[in-house]
mmCIF file of N, CA and C in Angstrom:
data_model
loop_
_atom_site.group_PDB
_atom_site.id
_atom_site.type_symbol
_atom_site.label_atom_id
_atom_site.label_comp_id
_atom_site.label_asym_id
_atom_site.label_seq_id
_atom_site.Cartn_x
_atom_site.Cartn_y
_atom_site.Cartn_z
ATOM 1 N N MET A 25 43.087 53.536 34.531
ATOM 2 C CA MET A 25 43.249 52.126 34.238
ATOM 3 C C MET A 25 43.653 51.412 35.520
ATOM 4 N N CYS A 26 43.136 50.231 35.699
ATOM 5 C CA CYS A 26 43.423 49.421 36.876
ATOM 6 C C CYS A 26 44.190 48.178 36.431
ATOM 7 N N ILE A 27 45.275 47.899 37.097
ATOM 8 C CA ILE A 27 46.092 46.730 36.761
ATOM 9 C C ILE A 27 46.005 45.737 37.909
ATOM 10 N N GLY A 28 45.670 44.492 37.563
ATOM 11 C CA GLY A 28 45.618 43.440 38.567
ATOM 12 C C GLY A 28 47.015 43.022 38.971
ATOM 13 N N ILE A 29 47.210 42.831 40.255
ATOM 14 C CA ILE A 29 48.514 42.454 40.794
ATOM 15 C C ILE A 29 48.394 41.076 41.449
ATOM 16 N N PRO A 30 49.235 40.125 41.035
ATOM 17 C CA PRO A 30 49.240 38.825 41.721
ATOM 18 C C PRO A 30 49.783 38.986 43.143
ATOM 19 N N LEU A 31 49.074 38.433 44.091
ATOM 20 C CA LEU A 31 49.483 38.489 45.494
ATOM 21 C C LEU A 31 49.431 37.078 46.069
ATOM 22 N N ARG A 32 50.468 36.714 46.794
ATOM 23 C CA ARG A 32 50.476 35.413 47.460
ATOM 24 C C ARG A 32 50.035 35.616 48.901
ATOM 25 N N LEU A 33 49.042 34.858 49.303
ATOM 26 C CA LEU A 33 48.494 34.999 50.642
ATOM 27 C C LEU A 33 49.370 34.291 51.670
ATOM 28 N N THR A 34 49.627 34.990 52.771
ATOM 29 C CA THR A 34 50.396 34.387 53.863
ATOM 30 C C THR A 34 49.492 34.021 55.031
ATOM 31 N N ALA A 35 48.297 34.620 55.068
ATOM 32 C CA ALA A 35 47.347 34.324 56.134
ATOM 33 C C ALA A 35 45.945 34.658 55.649
ATOM 34 N N VAL A 36 44.976 33.914 56.167
ATOM 35 C CA VAL A 36 43.564 34.160 55.852
ATOM 36 C C VAL A 36 42.783 34.104 57.162
ATOM 37 N N ASP A 37 41.968 35.152 57.370
ATOM 38 C CA ASP A 37 41.107 35.202 58.544
ATOM 39 C C ASP A 37 39.726 35.618 58.070
ATOM 40 N N GLY A 38 38.854 34.634 57.829
ATOM 41 C CA GLY A 38 37.529 34.925 57.287
ATOM 42 C C GLY A 38 37.642 35.423 55.857
ATOM 43 N N ILE A 39 37.173 36.649 55.623
ATOM 44 C CA ILE A 39 37.240 37.200 54.262
ATOM 45 C C ILE A 39 38.367 38.210 54.106
ATOM 46 N N VAL A 40 39.289 38.210 55.069
ATOM 47 C CA VAL A 40 40.442 39.103 54.976
ATOM 48 C C VAL A 40 41.698 38.252 54.852
ATOM 49 N N GLY A 41 42.475 38.556 53.826
ATOM 50 C CA GLY A 41 43.743 37.865 53.640
ATOM 51 C C GLY A 41 44.893 38.827 53.864
ATOM 52 N N ARG A 42 46.055 38.275 54.136
ATOM 53 C CA ARG A 42 47.266 39.066 54.292
ATOM 54 C C ARG A 42 48.236 38.588 53.216
ATOM 55 N N ALA A 43 48.774 39.524 52.430
ATOM 56 C CA ALA A 43 49.694 39.192 51.344
ATOM 57 C C ALA A 43 51.140 39.219 51.846
ATOM 58 N N GLU A 44 52.052 38.686 51.032
ATOM 59 C CA GLU A 44 53.464 38.635 51.402
ATOM 60 C C GLU A 44 54.039 40.007 51.721
ATOM 61 N N ASP A 45 53.507 41.049 51.059
ATOM 62 C CA ASP A 45 54.012 42.403 51.309
ATOM 63 C C ASP A 45 53.400 43.028 52.559
ATOM 64 N N GLY A 46 52.556 42.288 53.272
ATOM 65 C CA GLY A 46 51.942 42.777 54.505
ATOM 66 C C GLY A 46 50.601 43.447 54.314
ATOM 67 N N SER A 47 50.200 43.667 53.072
ATOM 68 C CA SER A 47 48.926 44.347 52.822
ATOM 69 C C SER A 47 47.750 43.406 53.075
ATOM 70 N N ALA A 48 46.638 44.018 53.478
ATOM 71 C CA ALA A 48 45.392 43.273 53.673
ATOM 72 C C ALA A 48 44.629 43.274 52.355
ATOM 73 N N ILE A 49 43.925 42.179 52.079
ATOM 74 C CA ILE A 49 43.147 42.080 50.845
ATOM 75 C C ILE A 49 41.800 41.424 51.152
ATOM 76 N N ASP A 50 40.749 41.995 50.603
ATOM 77 C CA ASP A 50 39.385 41.499 50.778
ATOM 78 C C ASP A 50 39.201 40.236 49.933
ATOM 79 N N LEU A 51 38.790 39.159 50.557
ATOM 80 C CA LEU A 51 38.610 37.872 49.872
ATOM 81 C C LEU A 51 37.137 37.529 49.662
ATOM 82 N N SER A 52 36.258 38.517 49.716
ATOM 83 C CA SER A 52 34.818 38.259 49.571
ATOM 84 C C SER A 52 34.479 37.521 48.286
ATOM 85 N N LEU A 53 35.176 37.823 47.197
ATOM 86 C CA LEU A 53 34.876 37.191 45.908
ATOM 87 C C LEU A 53 35.552 35.830 45.734
ATOM 88 N N VAL A 54 36.501 35.525 46.590
ATOM 89 C CA VAL A 54 37.194 34.227 46.533
ATOM 90 C C VAL A 54 37.293 33.635 47.945
ATOM 91 N N PRO A 55 36.140 33.306 48.533
ATOM 92 C CA PRO A 55 36.153 32.815 49.920
ATOM 93 C C PRO A 55 36.877 31.477 50.080
ATOM 94 N N GLU A 56 37.125 30.787 48.980
ATOM 95 C CA GLU A 56 37.837 29.504 49.049
ATOM 96 C C GLU A 56 39.354 29.665 49.154
ATOM 97 N N ALA A 57 39.853 30.907 49.070
ATOM 98 C CA ALA A 57 41.293 31.158 49.119
ATOM 99 C C ALA A 57 41.877 30.737 50.462
ATOM 100 N N CYS A 58 43.080 30.168 50.389
ATOM 101 C CA CYS A 58 43.784 29.704 51.583
ATOM 102 C C CYS A 58 45.178 30.314 51.621
ATOM 103 N N SER A 59 45.785 30.257 52.776
ATOM 104 C CA SER A 59 47.163 30.709 52.915
ATOM 105 C C SER A 59 48.040 29.931 51.925
ATOM 106 N N GLY A 60 48.896 30.657 51.215
ATOM 107 C CA GLY A 60 49.757 30.046 50.200
ATOM 108 C C GLY A 60 49.220 30.180 48.794
ATOM 109 N N ASP A 61 47.924 30.477 48.649
ATOM 110 C CA ASP A 61 47.320 30.657 47.324
ATOM 111 C C ASP A 61 47.744 31.993 46.712
ATOM 112 N N TRP A 62 47.726 32.042 45.395
ATOM 113 C CA TRP A 62 47.907 33.280 44.644
ATOM 114 C C TRP A 62 46.533 33.803 44.250
ATOM 115 N N VAL A 63 46.329 35.114 44.416
ATOM 116 C CA VAL A 63 45.089 35.754 43.986
ATOM 117 C C VAL A 63 45.444 36.950 43.101
ATOM 118 N N LEU A 64 44.497 37.333 42.259
ATOM 119 C CA LEU A 64 44.666 38.526 41.436
ATOM 120 C C LEU A 64 43.942 39.659 42.143
ATOM 121 N N GLY A 65 44.700 40.646 42.622
ATOM 122 C CA GLY A 65 44.130 41.732 43.399
ATOM 123 C C GLY A 65 43.967 43.012 42.604
ATOM 124 N N PHE A 66 42.828 43.661 42.797
ATOM 125 C CA PHE A 66 42.521 44.965 42.216
ATOM 126 C C PHE A 66 42.033 45.862 43.340
ATOM 127 N N LEU A 67 42.728 46.954 43.571
ATOM 128 C CA LEU A 67 42.272 47.956 44.534
ATOM 129 C C LEU A 67 41.892 47.352 45.887
ATOM 130 N N GLY A 68 42.732 46.457 46.384
ATOM 131 C CA GLY A 68 42.523 45.896 47.709
ATOM 132 C C GLY A 68 41.568 44.727 47.800
ATOM 133 N N ALA A 69 41.077 44.246 46.652
ATOM 134 C CA ALA A 69 40.155 43.109 46.659
ATOM 135 C C ALA A 69 40.653 42.033 45.705
ATOM 136 N N ALA A 70 40.594 40.797 46.140
ATOM 137 C CA ALA A 70 40.958 39.675 45.285
ATOM 138 C C ALA A 70 39.804 39.389 44.339
ATOM 139 N N ARG A 71 40.104 39.252 43.051
ATOM 140 C CA ARG A 71 39.055 38.986 42.061
ATOM 141 C C ARG A 71 38.941 37.507 41.714
ATOM 142 N N ARG A 72 40.097 36.806 41.720
ATOM 143 C CA ARG A 72 40.065 35.370 41.413
ATOM 144 C C ARG A 72 41.360 34.723 41.864
ATOM 145 N N LEU A 73 41.315 33.393 41.995
ATOM 146 C CA LEU A 73 42.516 32.623 42.301
ATOM 147 C C LEU A 73 43.374 32.510 41.049
ATOM 148 N N LEU A 74 44.688 32.420 41.240
ATOM 149 C CA LEU A 74 45.626 32.240 40.134
ATOM 150 C C LEU A 74 46.449 30.981 40.356
ATOM 151 N N ALA A 75 46.734 30.284 39.256
ATOM 152 C CA ALA A 75 47.715 29.204 39.328
ATOM 153 C C ALA A 75 49.095 29.862 39.482
ATOM 154 N N PRO A 76 50.029 29.208 40.159
ATOM 155 C CA PRO A 76 51.355 29.802 40.335
ATOM 156 C C PRO A 76 52.020 30.196 39.012
ATOM 157 N N GLU A 77 51.806 29.393 37.963
ATOM 158 C CA GLU A 77 52.404 29.697 36.662
ATOM 159 C C GLU A 77 51.822 30.984 36.069
ATOM 160 N N GLU A 78 50.511 31.170 36.215
ATOM 161 C CA GLU A 78 49.880 32.385 35.693
ATOM 162 C C GLU A 78 50.328 33.603 36.490
ATOM 163 N N ALA A 79 50.456 33.444 37.803
ATOM 164 C CA ALA A 79 50.946 34.549 38.630
ATOM 165 C C ALA A 79 52.345 34.954 38.180
ATOM 166 N N ALA A 80 53.205 33.965 37.894
ATOM 167 C CA ALA A 80 54.570 34.257 37.434
ATOM 168 C C ALA A 80 54.554 34.983 36.093
ATOM 169 N N GLN A 81 53.672 34.564 35.175
ATOM 170 C CA GLN A 81 53.572 35.243 33.879
ATOM 171 C C GLN A 81 53.154 36.695 34.044
ATOM 172 N N ILE A 82 52.189 36.945 34.897
ATOM 173 C CA ILE A 82 51.722 38.322 35.116
ATOM 174 C C ILE A 82 52.823 39.152 35.761
ATOM 175 N N LEU A 83 53.514 38.585 36.753
ATOM 176 C CA LEU A 83 54.609 39.315 37.394
ATOM 177 C C LEU A 83 55.724 39.618 36.397
ATOM 178 N N ASP A 84 56.020 38.678 35.492
ATOM 179 C CA ASP A 84 57.024 38.921 34.449
ATOM 180 C C ASP A 84 56.592 40.049 33.523
ATOM 181 N N ALA A 85 55.302 40.060 33.142
ATOM 182 C CA ALA A 85 54.787 41.116 32.270
ATOM 183 C C ALA A 85 54.858 42.472 32.959
ATOM 184 N N LEU A 86 54.532 42.519 34.239
ATOM 185 C CA LEU A 86 54.615 43.776 34.979
ATOM 186 C C LEU A 86 56.065 44.257 35.098
ATOM 187 N N ALA A 87 56.980 43.317 35.289
ATOM 188 C CA ALA A 87 58.407 43.681 35.341
ATOM 189 C C ALA A 87 58.871 44.226 33.990
ATOM 190 N N ALA A 88 58.387 43.637 32.896
ATOM 191 C CA ALA A 88 58.745 44.124 31.563
ATOM 192 C C ALA A 88 58.188 45.527 31.336
ATOM 193 N N MET A 89 56.973 45.786 31.817
ATOM 194 C CA MET A 89 56.403 47.135 31.694
ATOM 195 C C MET A 89 57.243 48.140 32.476
ATOM 196 N N ALA A 90 57.665 47.777 33.669
ATOM 197 C CA ALA A 90 58.502 48.669 34.476
ATOM 198 C C ALA A 90 59.840 48.920 33.788
ATOM 199 N N ALA A 91 60.411 47.870 33.181
ATOM 200 C CA ALA A 91 61.677 48.030 32.459
ATOM 201 C C ALA A 91 61.505 48.956 31.264
ATOM 202 N N ALA A 92 60.396 48.821 30.545
ATOM 203 C CA ALA A 92 60.132 49.691 29.399
ATOM 204 C C ALA A 92 60.020 51.145 29.848
ATOM 205 N N LEU A 93 59.350 51.377 30.975
ATOM 206 C CA LEU A 93 59.223 52.743 31.496
ATOM 207 C C LEU A 93 60.570 53.309 31.911
ATOM 208 N N ASP A 94 61.504 52.435 32.289
ATOM 209 C CA ASP A 94 62.848 52.867 32.661
ATOM 210 C C ASP A 94 63.774 52.976 31.455
ATOM 211 N N GLY A 95 63.248 52.675 30.254
ATOM 212 C CA GLY A 95 64.049 52.784 29.034
ATOM 213 C C GLY A 95 64.965 51.608 28.771
ATOM 214 N N GLU A 96 64.747 50.501 29.455
ATOM 215 C CA GLU A 96 65.591 49.323 29.256
ATOM 216 C C GLU A 96 65.170 48.567 28.001
ATOM 217 N N ALA A 97 66.121 47.818 27.418
ATOM 218 C CA ALA A 97 65.826 46.971 26.259
ATOM 219 C C ALA A 97 64.938 45.819 26.709
ATOM 220 N N LEU A 98 64.003 45.432 25.849
ATOM 221 C CA LEU A 98 63.037 44.409 26.217
ATOM 222 C C LEU A 98 63.209 43.107 25.445
ATOM 223 N N ASP A 99 64.344 42.909 24.816
ATOM 224 C CA ASP A 99 64.534 41.707 24.005
ATOM 225 C C ASP A 99 64.291 40.422 24.792
ATOM 226 N N SER A 100 64.773 40.355 26.012
ATOM 227 C CA SER A 100 64.598 39.112 26.773
ATOM 228 C C SER A 100 63.155 38.931 27.215
ATOM 229 N N ALA A 101 62.439 40.024 27.439
ATOM 230 C CA ALA A 101 61.049 39.917 27.889
ATOM 231 C C ALA A 101 60.110 39.503 26.769
ATOM 232 N N PHE A 102 60.459 39.874 25.547
ATOM 233 C CA PHE A 102 59.593 39.586 24.409
ATOM 234 C C PHE A 102 60.367 38.878 23.299
ATOM 235 N N ALA A 103 61.149 37.887 23.667
ATOM 236 C CA ALA A 103 61.974 37.174 22.689
ATOM 237 C C ALA A 103 61.137 36.562 21.577
ATOM 238 N N ASP A 104 59.916 36.133 21.902
ATOM 239 C CA ASP A 104 59.054 35.532 20.885
ATOM 240 C C ASP A 104 58.605 36.565 19.854
ATOM 241 N N LEU A 105 58.650 37.829 20.188
ATOM 242 C CA LEU A 105 58.239 38.876 19.246
ATOM 243 C C LEU A 105 59.425 39.519 18.537
ATOM 244 N N THR A 106 60.537 39.690 19.234
ATOM 245 C CA THR A 106 61.681 40.389 18.635
ATOM 246 C C THR A 106 62.471 39.509 17.681
ATOM 247 N N SER A 107 62.245 38.200 17.712
ATOM 248 C CA SER A 107 63.008 37.302 16.843
ATOM 249 C C SER A 107 62.297 36.999 15.526
ATOM 250 N N ARG A 108 61.191 37.710 15.229
ATOM 251 C CA ARG A 108 60.471 37.451 13.980
ATOM 252 C C ARG A 108 59.887 38.750 13.439
ATOM 253 N N GLU A 109 59.492 38.693 12.185
ATOM 254 C CA GLU A 109 58.839 39.838 11.561
ATOM 255 C C GLU A 109 57.422 39.974 12.105
ATOM 256 N N PRO A 110 56.925 41.191 12.232
ATOM 257 C CA PRO A 110 55.547 41.359 12.700
ATOM 258 C C PRO A 110 54.554 40.750 11.714
ATOM 259 N N THR A 111 53.440 40.260 12.229
ATOM 260 C CA THR A 111 52.388 39.702 11.384
ATOM 261 C C THR A 111 51.072 40.390 11.697
ATOM 262 N N LEU A 112 50.195 40.396 10.730
ATOM 263 C CA LEU A 112 48.858 40.953 10.905
ATOM 264 C C LEU A 112 47.886 39.834 11.287
ATOM 265 N N PRO A 113 46.800 40.182 11.971
ATOM 266 C CA PRO A 113 45.752 39.189 12.201
ATOM 267 C C PRO A 113 45.212 38.713 10.850
ATOM 268 N N PRO A 114 44.686 37.503 10.760
ATOM 269 C CA PRO A 114 44.252 36.942 9.469
ATOM 270 C C PRO A 114 43.309 37.845 8.668
ATOM 271 N N HIS A 115 42.338 38.485 9.320
ATOM 272 C CA HIS A 115 41.387 39.316 8.574
ATOM 273 C C HIS A 115 42.074 40.550 7.971
ATOM 274 N N LEU A 116 43.071 41.106 8.664
ATOM 275 C CA LEU A 116 43.795 42.249 8.116
ATOM 276 C C LEU A 116 44.772 41.817 7.029
ATOM 277 N N GLU A 117 45.374 40.654 7.191
ATOM 278 C CA GLU A 117 46.272 40.137 6.148
ATOM 279 C C GLU A 117 45.494 39.869 4.876
ATOM 280 N N ALA A 118 44.277 39.338 4.996
ATOM 281 C CA ALA A 118 43.435 39.094 3.821
ATOM 282 C C ALA A 118 43.084 40.413 3.134
ATOM 283 N N ALA A 119 42.786 41.439 3.908
ATOM 284 C CA ALA A 119 42.460 42.751 3.324
ATOM 285 C C ALA A 119 43.678 43.325 2.627
ATOM 286 N N ARG A 120 44.863 43.207 3.256
ATOM 287 C CA ARG A 120 46.097 43.707 2.634
ATOM 288 C C ARG A 120 46.391 42.960 1.344
ATOM 289 N N ALA A 121 46.221 41.642 1.366
ATOM 290 C CA ALA A 121 46.482 40.825 0.168
ATOM 291 C C ALA A 121 45.501 41.163 -0.957
ATOM 292 N N ALA A 122 44.295 41.618 -0.586
ATOM 293 C CA ALA A 122 43.284 42.009 -1.592
ATOM 294 C C ALA A 122 43.534 43.414 -2.123
ATOM 295 N N GLY A 123 44.550 44.081 -1.590
ATOM 296 C CA GLY A 123 44.904 45.407 -2.075
ATOM 297 C C GLY A 123 44.230 46.552 -1.351
ATOM 298 N N LEU A 124 43.494 46.276 -0.285
ATOM 299 C CA LEU A 124 42.848 47.365 0.477
ATOM 300 C C LEU A 124 43.885 48.150 1.249
ATOM 301 N N THR A 125 43.782 49.454 1.201
ATOM 302 C CA THR A 125 44.729 50.313 1.929
ATOM 303 C C THR A 125 44.047 51.184 2.959
ATOM 304 N N GLU A 126 42.697 51.199 2.980
ATOM 305 C CA GLU A 126 41.951 51.993 3.954
ATOM 306 C C GLU A 126 40.833 51.165 4.542
ATOM 307 N N ALA A 127 40.424 51.560 5.717
ATOM 308 C CA ALA A 127 39.331 50.844 6.386
ATOM 309 C C ALA A 127 37.985 51.183 5.777
#
């Protein structure tokens, strides 16, 4: 599995960008990227530009995944989920309400 990592560019030279962590990233797919932009990087290549808010959301999700792997409580990371009862998608709720118990 490949996970996209938000990277903030500190320098751009043609199709090569430099991220805040010092790593080089191929900008062939996002030639419009400029220094200061956020990009979504996969395996050393930027796939698309990110708005700063989206980059922050992805970084928060990655931090929550790391916390889960460390055995930490995730209540603050998923407050919208831990403060309510789980729900089914509408099509599954309709099947449950109709009395179906198997697929």
